Coordinates of C-alpha atoms and ligand atoms in Angstrom, one line a residue:
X1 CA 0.0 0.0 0.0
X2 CA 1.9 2.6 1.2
X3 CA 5.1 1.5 -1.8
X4 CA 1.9 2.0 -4.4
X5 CA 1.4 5.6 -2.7
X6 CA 5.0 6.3 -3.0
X7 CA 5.5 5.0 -6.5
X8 CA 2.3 7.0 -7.0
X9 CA 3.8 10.0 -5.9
X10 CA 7.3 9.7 -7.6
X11 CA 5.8 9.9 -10.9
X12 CA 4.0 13.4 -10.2
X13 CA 6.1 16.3 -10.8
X14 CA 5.6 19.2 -8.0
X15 CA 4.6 21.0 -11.4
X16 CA 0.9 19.3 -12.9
X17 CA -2.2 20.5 -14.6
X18 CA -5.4 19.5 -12.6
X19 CA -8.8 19.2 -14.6
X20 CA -12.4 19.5 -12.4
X21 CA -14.2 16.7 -14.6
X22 CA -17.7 18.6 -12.5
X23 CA -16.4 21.9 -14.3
X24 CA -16.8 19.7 -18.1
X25 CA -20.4 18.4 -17.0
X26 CA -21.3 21.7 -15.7
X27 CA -20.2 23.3 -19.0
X28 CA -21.9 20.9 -21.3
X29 CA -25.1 21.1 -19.2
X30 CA -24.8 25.4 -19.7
X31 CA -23.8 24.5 -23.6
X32 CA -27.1 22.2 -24.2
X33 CA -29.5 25.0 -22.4
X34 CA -28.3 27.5 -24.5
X35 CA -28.0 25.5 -27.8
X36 CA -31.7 24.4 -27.4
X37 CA -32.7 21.5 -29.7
X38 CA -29.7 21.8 -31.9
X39 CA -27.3 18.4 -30.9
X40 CA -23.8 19.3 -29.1
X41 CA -20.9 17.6 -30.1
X42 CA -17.6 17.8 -27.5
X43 CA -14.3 19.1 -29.7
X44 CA -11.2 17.5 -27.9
X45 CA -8.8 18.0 -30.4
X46 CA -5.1 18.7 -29.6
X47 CA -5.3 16.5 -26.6
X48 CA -8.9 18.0 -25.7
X49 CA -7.3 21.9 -25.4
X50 CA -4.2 20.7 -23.0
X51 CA -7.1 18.6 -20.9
X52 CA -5.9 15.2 -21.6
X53 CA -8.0 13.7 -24.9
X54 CA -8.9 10.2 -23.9
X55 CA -9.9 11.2 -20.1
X56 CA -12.0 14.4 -21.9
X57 CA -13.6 12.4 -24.6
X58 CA -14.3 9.6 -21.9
X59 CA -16.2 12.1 -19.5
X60 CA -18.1 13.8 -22.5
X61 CA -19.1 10.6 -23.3
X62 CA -20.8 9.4 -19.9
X63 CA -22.0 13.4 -19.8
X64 CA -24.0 12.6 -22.6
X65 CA -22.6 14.9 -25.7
X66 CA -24.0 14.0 -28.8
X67 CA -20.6 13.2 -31.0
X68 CA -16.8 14.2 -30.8
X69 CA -14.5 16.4 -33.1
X70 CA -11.0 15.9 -33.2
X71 CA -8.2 17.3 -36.0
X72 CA -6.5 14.4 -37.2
X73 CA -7.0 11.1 -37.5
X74 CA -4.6 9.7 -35.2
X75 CA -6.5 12.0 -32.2
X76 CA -10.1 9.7 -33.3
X77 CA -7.4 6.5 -33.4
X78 CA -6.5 7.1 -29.5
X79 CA -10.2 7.9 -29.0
X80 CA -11.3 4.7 -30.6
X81 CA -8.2 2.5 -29.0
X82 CA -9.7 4.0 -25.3
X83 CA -13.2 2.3 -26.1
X84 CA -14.6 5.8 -26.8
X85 CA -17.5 4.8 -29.0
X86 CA -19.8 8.1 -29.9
X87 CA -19.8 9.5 -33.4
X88 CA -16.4 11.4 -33.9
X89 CA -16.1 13.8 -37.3
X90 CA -12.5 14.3 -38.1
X91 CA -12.3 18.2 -38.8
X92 CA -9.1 18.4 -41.1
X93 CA -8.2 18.0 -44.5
X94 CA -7.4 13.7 -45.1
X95 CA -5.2 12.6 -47.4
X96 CA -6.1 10.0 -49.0
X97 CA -3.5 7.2 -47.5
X98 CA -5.4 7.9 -44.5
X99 CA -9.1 7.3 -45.5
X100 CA -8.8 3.0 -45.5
X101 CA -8.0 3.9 -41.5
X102 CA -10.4 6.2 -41.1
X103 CA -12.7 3.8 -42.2
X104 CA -11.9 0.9 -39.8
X105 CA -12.3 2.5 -37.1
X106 CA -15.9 4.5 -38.1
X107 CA -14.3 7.9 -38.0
X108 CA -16.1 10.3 -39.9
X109 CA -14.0 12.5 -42.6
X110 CA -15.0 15.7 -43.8
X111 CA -15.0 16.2 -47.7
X112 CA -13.9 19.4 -48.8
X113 CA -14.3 18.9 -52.3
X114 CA -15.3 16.7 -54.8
X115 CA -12.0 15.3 -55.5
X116 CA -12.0 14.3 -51.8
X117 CA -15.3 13.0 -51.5
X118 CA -14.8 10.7 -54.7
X119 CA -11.4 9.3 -52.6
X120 CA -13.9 8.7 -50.0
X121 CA -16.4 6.9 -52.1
X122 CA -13.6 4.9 -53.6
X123 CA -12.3 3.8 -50.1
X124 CA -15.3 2.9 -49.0
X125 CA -15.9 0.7 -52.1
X126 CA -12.7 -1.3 -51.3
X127 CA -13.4 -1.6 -47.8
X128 CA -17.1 -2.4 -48.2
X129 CA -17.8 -0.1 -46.0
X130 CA -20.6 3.6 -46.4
X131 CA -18.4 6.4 -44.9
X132 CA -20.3 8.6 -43.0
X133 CA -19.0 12.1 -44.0
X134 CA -19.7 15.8 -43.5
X135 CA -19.1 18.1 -46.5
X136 CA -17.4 21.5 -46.1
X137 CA -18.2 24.4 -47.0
X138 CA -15.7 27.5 -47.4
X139 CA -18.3 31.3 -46.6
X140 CA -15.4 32.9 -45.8
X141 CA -12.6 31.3 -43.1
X142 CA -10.7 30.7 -46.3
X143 CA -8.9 27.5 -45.0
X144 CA -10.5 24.2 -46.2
X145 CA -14.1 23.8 -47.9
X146 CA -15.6 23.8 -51.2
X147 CA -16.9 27.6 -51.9
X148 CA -20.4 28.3 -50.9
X149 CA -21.4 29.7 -54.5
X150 CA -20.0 26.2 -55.6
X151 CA -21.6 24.1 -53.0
X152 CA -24.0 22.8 -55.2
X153 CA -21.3 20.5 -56.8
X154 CA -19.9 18.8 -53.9
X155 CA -23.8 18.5 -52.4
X156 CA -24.7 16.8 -56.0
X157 CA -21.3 14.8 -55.6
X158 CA -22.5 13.4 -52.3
X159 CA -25.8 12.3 -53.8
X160 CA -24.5 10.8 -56.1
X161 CA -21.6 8.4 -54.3
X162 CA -22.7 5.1 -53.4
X163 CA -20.7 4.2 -50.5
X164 CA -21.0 7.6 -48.8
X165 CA -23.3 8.8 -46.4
X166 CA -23.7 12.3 -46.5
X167 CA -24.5 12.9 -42.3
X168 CA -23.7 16.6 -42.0
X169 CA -22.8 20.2 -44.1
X170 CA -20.7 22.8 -42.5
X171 CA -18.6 25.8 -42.3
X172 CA -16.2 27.6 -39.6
X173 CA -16.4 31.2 -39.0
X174 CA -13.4 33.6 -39.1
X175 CA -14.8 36.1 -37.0
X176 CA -17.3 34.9 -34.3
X177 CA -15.4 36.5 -31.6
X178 CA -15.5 39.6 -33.3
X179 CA -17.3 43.2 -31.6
X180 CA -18.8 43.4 -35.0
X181 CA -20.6 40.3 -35.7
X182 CA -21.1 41.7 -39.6
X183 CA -18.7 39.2 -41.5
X184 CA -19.8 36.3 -38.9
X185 CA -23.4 37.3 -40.1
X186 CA -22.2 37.6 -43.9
X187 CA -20.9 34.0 -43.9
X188 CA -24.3 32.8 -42.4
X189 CA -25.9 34.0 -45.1
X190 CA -23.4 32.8 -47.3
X191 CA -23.9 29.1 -45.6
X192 CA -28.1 29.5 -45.7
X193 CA -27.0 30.3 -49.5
X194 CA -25.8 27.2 -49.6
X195 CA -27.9 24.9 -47.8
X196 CA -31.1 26.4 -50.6
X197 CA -29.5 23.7 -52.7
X198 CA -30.8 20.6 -50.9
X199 CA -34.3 22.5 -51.4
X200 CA -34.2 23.3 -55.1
X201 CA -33.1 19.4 -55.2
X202 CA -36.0 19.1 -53.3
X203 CA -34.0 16.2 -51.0
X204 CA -33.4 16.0 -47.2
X205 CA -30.6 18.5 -45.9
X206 CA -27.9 16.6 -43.2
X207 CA -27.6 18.3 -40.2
X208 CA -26.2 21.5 -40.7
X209 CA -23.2 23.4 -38.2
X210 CA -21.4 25.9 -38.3
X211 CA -21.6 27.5 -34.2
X212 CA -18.1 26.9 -32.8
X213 CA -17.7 28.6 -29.1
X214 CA -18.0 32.1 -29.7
X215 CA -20.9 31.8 -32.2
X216 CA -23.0 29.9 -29.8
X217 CA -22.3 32.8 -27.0
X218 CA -22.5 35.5 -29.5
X219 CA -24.8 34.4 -32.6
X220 CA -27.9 32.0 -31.6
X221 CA -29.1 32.0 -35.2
X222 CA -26.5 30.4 -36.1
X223 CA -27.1 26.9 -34.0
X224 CA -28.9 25.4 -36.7
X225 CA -28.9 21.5 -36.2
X226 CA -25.8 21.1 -34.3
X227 CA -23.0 23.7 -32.1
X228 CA -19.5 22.4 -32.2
X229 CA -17.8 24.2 -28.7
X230 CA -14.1 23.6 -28.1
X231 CA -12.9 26.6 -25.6
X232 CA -16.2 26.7 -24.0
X233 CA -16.4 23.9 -23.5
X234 CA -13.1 24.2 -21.0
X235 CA -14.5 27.4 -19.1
X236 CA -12.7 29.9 -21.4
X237 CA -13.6 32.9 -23.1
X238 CA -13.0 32.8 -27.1
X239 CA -11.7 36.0 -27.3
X240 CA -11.8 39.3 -25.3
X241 CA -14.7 40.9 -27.2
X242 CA -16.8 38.1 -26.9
X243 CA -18.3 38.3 -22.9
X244 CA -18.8 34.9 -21.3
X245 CA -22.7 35.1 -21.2
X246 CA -22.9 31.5 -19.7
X247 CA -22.4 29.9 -16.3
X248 CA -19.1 28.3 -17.4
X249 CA -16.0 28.2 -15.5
X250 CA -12.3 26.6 -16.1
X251 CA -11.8 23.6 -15.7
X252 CA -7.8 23.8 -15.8
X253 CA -6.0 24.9 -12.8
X254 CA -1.9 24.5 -13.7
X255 CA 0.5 24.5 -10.4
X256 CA 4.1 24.2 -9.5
X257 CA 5.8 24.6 -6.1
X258 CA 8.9 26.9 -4.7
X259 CA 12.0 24.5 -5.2
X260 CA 14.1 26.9 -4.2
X261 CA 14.5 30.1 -1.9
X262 CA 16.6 32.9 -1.9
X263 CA 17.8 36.6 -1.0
X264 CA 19.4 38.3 -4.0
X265 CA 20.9 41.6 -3.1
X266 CA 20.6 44.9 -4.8
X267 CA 21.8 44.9 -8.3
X268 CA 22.2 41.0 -8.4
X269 CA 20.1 40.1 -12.0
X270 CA 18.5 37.0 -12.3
X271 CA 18.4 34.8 -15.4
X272 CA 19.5 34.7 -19.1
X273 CA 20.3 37.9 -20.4
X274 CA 20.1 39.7 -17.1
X275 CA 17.2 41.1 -17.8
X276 CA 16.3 41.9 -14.0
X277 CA 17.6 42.8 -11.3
X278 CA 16.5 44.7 -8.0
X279 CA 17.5 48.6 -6.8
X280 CA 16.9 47.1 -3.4
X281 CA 17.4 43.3 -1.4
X282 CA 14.7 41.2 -2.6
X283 CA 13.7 37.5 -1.8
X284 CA 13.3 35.4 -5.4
X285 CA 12.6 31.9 -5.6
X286 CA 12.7 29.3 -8.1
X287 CA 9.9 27.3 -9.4
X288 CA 10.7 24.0 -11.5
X289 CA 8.3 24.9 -14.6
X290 CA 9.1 26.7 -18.0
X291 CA 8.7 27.2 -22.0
X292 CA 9.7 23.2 -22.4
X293 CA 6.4 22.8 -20.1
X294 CA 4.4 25.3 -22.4
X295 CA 4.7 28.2 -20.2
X296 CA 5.9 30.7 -22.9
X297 CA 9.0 32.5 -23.0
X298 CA 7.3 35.7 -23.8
X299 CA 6.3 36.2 -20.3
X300 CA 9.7 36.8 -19.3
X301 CA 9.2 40.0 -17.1
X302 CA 5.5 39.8 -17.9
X303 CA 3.2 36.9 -16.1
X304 CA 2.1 36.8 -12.5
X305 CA 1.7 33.8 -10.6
X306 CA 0.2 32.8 -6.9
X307 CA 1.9 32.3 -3.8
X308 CA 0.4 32.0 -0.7
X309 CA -3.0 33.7 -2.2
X310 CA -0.9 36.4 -3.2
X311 CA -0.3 38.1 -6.9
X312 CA 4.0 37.7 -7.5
X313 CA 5.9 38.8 -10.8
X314 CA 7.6 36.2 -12.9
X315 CA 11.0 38.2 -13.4
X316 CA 14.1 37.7 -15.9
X317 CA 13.8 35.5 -19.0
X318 CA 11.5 32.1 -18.5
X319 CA 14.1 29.4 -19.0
X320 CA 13.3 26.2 -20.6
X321 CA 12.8 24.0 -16.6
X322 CA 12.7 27.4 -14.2
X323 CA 11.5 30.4 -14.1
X324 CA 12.1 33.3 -11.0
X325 CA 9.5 35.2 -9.3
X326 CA 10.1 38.0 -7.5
X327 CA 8.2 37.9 -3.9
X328 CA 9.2 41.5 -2.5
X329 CA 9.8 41.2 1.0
X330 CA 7.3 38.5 0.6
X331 CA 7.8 35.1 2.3
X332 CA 7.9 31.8 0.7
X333 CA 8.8 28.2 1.9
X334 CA 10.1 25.6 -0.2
X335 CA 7.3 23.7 -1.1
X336 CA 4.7 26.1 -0.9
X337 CA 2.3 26.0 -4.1
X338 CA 2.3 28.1 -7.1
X339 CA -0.7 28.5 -9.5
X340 CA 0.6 29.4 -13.0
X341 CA -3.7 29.6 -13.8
X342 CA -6.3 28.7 -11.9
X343 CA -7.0 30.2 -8.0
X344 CA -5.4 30.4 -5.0
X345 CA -7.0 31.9 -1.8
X346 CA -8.9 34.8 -3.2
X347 CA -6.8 35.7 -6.1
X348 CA -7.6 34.1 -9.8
X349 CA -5.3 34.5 -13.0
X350 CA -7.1 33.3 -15.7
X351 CA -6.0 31.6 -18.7
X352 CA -7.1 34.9 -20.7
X353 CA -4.8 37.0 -18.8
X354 CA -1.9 34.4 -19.3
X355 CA -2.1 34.6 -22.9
X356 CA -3.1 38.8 -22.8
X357 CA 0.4 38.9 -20.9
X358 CA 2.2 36.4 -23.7
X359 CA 0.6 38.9 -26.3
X360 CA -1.0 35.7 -27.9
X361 CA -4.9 33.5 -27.3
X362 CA -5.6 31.5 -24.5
X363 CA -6.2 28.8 -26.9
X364 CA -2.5 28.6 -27.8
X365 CA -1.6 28.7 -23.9
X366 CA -4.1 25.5 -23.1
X367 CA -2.5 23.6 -26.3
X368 CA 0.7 24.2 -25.3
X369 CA 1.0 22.7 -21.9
X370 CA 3.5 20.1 -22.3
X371 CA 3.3 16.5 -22.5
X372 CA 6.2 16.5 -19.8
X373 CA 3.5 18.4 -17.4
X374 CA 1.7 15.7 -15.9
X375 CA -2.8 15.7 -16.2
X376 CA -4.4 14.6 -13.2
X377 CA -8.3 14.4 -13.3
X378 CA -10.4 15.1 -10.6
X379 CA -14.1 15.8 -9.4
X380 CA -17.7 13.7 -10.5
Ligands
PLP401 C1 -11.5 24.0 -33.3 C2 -12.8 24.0 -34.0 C3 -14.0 24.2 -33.3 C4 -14.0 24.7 -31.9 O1 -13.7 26.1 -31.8 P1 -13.8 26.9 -30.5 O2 -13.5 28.3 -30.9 O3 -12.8 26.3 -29.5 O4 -15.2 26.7 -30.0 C5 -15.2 24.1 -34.0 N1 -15.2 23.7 -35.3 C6 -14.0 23.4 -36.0 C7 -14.1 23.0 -37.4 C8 -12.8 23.6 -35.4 O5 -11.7 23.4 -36.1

């Protein structure tokens, strides 16, 4: 028993990322009120927003979300190799090596043009299989997707391919996070534009989605059949003009502890570069976390984190294990925690401010936590 603990123990660094599995449910649940009839599927790619993909998708699952999106098809493998069994739609362009695999293991692609979608057909043919695929449609993100005023070919191209199931149509907006929802509206239109083409067929339209997070905060007319939230999902804002006008809240809290303790005196600078140093005596110490864990160099000088419920500067350049903070005349112990994001007595530093402070998303913050910085899941 107590070697299990202590093996247990060993293998978690002092510096870990802890996910509230009660925040997830709690989000879904505020995602499904305001998405009304239209279905919810989870997105957990790039390992479910720094979450941890399988124990994510898992939870999502038994929470009852309708289907799964990942990028790439070796993200809907692991999902598949962990027992996950919902409906998971592989957002990303697939080459077609990839499409026999996809197959197997009842991943759905998405066809972004007609070229694609034949590929599809044809690997379906071989493998006796119907692929169940969603068509894309391009109103204005510009990445992947057939062009809405060209939609009608690649809808006609999925009526006509025997070994292809056409379950869903969608596009991605550019600008959903935007102030001014004017070109998120304008590619709305351009996706209703679209969709016309299933009536003047006069056949069934799939289900239709195009709501990722900010568009199901900011755009309700856009919800259609389905909403696809990713950074909701996780308690995060999209993006600081779109207010969080749910009951959501993070589900990521990242901590570290002081390894080491010290008194620096006055004009003694602290780490590469020397970018810092102190007019007066100052206690600095030492926390084992740093840009090979995901916690960007570009807050060098810039982030704060908690000690003892109290707001500290990160000072002198983040190295790749360690970075400094700067505690004043502050005191510290070794071993006292240190919240990187997430709360700490009364104070909070969100995610957003993280990556405000990095000058970059908080999207790119959550995907970067390292795969060195060990998940641990807690709560329901
Ligand atoms: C990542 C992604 C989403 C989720 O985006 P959020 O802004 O995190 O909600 C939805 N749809 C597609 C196609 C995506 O690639």
């Amino acid at each position: 028993m107590t070697t299990f603990m202590d093996a247990e123990n060993d293998s978690i660094r002092p510096t870990h990322v802890e996910v509230d599995l009660s925040a997830l449910r709690e989000n879904l649940a505020a995602i499904r009120v305001r998405a009304g009839a239209a279905k919810v599927m989870a997105v957990v790619k790039a390992n479910a927003y720094g979450h941890g993909l399988v124990e994510v998708a898992r939870h999502m699952e038994k929470c009852g979300a309708d289907c799964l999106g990942v990028a790439l098809l070796e993200e809907g493998l692991a999902l598949r190799k962990a027992g996950v069994t919902l409906p998971v739609l592989v957002f990303g362009g697939i080459p077609a090596a990839q499409m026999p695999s996809m197959l197997r293991h009842g991943l759905e692609m998405t066809a972004p043009s007609v070229e694609k979608l034949r590929q599809m057909d044809e690997a379906a043919a071989a493998a006796g299989i119907r692929a169940r695929v969603h068509l894309k449609v391009d109103t204005g993100m510009g990445r992947i997707g057939v062009q809405y005023f060209n939609a009608r070919t690649l809808i006609e191209a999925g009526l006509a391919c025997r070994h292809v199931e056409v379950a869903g149509i969608y596009s991605h907006f550019a600008n959903a996070d935007a102030a001014d929802l004017s070109h998120a509206r304008l590619q709305l239109e351009r996706f209703h534009e679209a969709l016309a083409v299933y009536e003047k067929l006069g056949v069934p339209t799939p289900a239709r989605h195009i709501a990722n997070s900010a568009a199901i905060l900011q755009l309700p007319e856009s919800h259609l059949d389905m909403v696809r939230p990713g950074i909701l999902l996780y308690g995060v804002q999209p993006g600081p003009e779109c207010p969080l006008t749910l009951p959501v809240r993070p589900a990521l809290t990242w901590r570290s502890r002081v390894v080491y303790f010290k008194v620096l005196p006055s004009g003694h600078p602290v780490s590469y570069g020397s970018t810092w140093q102190s007019d007066h005596p100052v206690r600095v110490v030492t926390v084992p976390c740093g840009y090979g864990d995901g916690f960007p160099r570009a807050l060098s000088n810039k982030a704060h984190v908690l000690i003892r419920g109290a707001r500290f500067p990160v000072v002198g350049k983040v190295c790749m294990d360690q970075f400094m903070v700067n505690l004043g005349q502050g005191t510290a112990y070794n071993g006292d925690e240190v919240v990187l994001v997430g709360a700490q007595g009364g104070e909070v530093i969100r995610v957003e401010e993280v990556a405000e402070r990095a000058d970059t998303i908080a999207y790119e913050i959550l995907t970067g936590i390292s795969s060195r910085v060990p998940r641990a899941h807690v709560g329901d």
